Amino acid sequence: MKIVTIVGARPQFIKASVVSAAFRSSSDMHECVVHTGQHFDSNMSDVFFDELDMELPDIHLGIHGGGHGEMTGQMLIELEKVLLVEKPDAVLVYGDTNSTLAGALAAVKMHIPVAHVEAGLRSFNMSMPEEINRILTDRVSSILFCPSDKAVQNLRDEGLQLPVERKSTGYSPLIFNVGDVMFDVALRHGAKVNEQGGVLGSLGASHGISARRYCLATIHRAENTDNPERLKNIFDALLEFSQEVPVILPLHPRTRKIIESTSLLSAIRESKSLFLINPVGYLDMVQLEKYAALIATDSGGVQKEAFFYRVPCVTLRDETEWVELVEAGWNRLASPVTRKSVLLALRAGIGSMGQEVKPYGEGDAANRIVEYLTGDGFV
Ligand code: UD1
Ligand code: UDP
């Protein structure tokens, strides 16, 4: 069986690392990896291929920037050409980015079955580009690999089939709760990381940061970066909070570009307790997560990693797709409508542990995905 995997953004390289490894150990499967180019800085792309034992992509399309239509449209054009040449039995896409949607659309129009990893997540907020991407991708996929029971339920609520025999049209998808591939990645790499050396060691030497005495923050969602009021509320709150608990913030290029054009940058530069650093590799990120006192984020992946390392998390959004973690008390939502709402949530988050739950499977999602793809009845 031949599969074309389409990736393009940082979290997709991380997710694909474990699934591609499982493909390599399966004699029944040949995988061709296409990188759309959506993320292209070396610390947003190359570093993950190096660190996570990945082979370099077979094809790199070099498409990035522009508006949603331009980016997705260019990807669609180029991916169609790739699929015409490669003629795969199936296309595998991850998550909810423009690369995901372009890959799914290119494939389904050519009657190539689409498999979607991280299917069924919903924010129920159609103003998010990710919500549009994931709903459309799920709708055209033939096999839906969900990370949680809640994700399966969301698909059922939309009228997609229960996990039963596939019907002949190809549009009655198979649904499997395989668990979360990011849990696989965390189990594979998390234990390697300790508090010595790495980025934490450097921050300790340069700024006296010590384990479990800092807050790790990440901000990149369009709903925050592209709304000046929300962005200011977040940074004002982080600046104030950093006087109580130092804040380390690996800065996504999207956010960097935006704050460079605002007065926020000078306030941040003057701060002696909020440290902006460049995006870090996965292992450095795990180190920063594992030894944080608190994580404040609008990232999907980082919310879950906070839980994997049992660090309390404040999610700087109006809603989350990962509702299990809010229900279990590991995550609290802080809509950045005011500086104070964020600040109060950050203060309340410190030390607030949740209940022991296991919503994301056993850490064998990658193997299960490959088993289902190579099993009878898919293609
Ligand atoms: C994308 C995804 C988002 C995901 C995030 C992961 C979409 C619609 N959004 O958002 O769901 O959570 O990736 O990080 O697909 N840029 C650089 N260098 C890079 C990467 C991006 O300078 O290596 C710049 C781009 O040129 C652009 C901006 O950052 O100006 C945003 O990049 P883009 O890929 O459009 O969206 P993300 O915000 O990264
Ligand atoms: N990450 C990383 N370096 C960073 C920031 C994040 O390796 O500087 C990792 C993080 O550990 C997680 C993934 O990137 O595995 C999350 O990606 P991101 O927040 O960009 O996207 P999202 O998950 O929100 O789609």
mmCIF file of C-alpha atoms in Angstrom, residues 141 144 163 323:
data_model
loop_
_atom_site.group_PDB
_atom_site.id
_atom_site.type_symbol
_atom_site.label_atom_id
_atom_site.label_comp_id
_atom_site.label_asym_id
_atom_site.label_seq_id
_atom_site.Cartn_x
_atom_site.Cartn_y
_atom_site.Cartn_z
ATOM 1 C CA SER A 141 -12.406 11.848 4.788
ATOM 2 C CA LEU A 144 -11.367 9.379 10.797
ATOM 3 C CA PRO A 163 -17.630 2.872 13.933
ATOM 4 C CA VAL A 323 -12.711 19.942 26.964
#
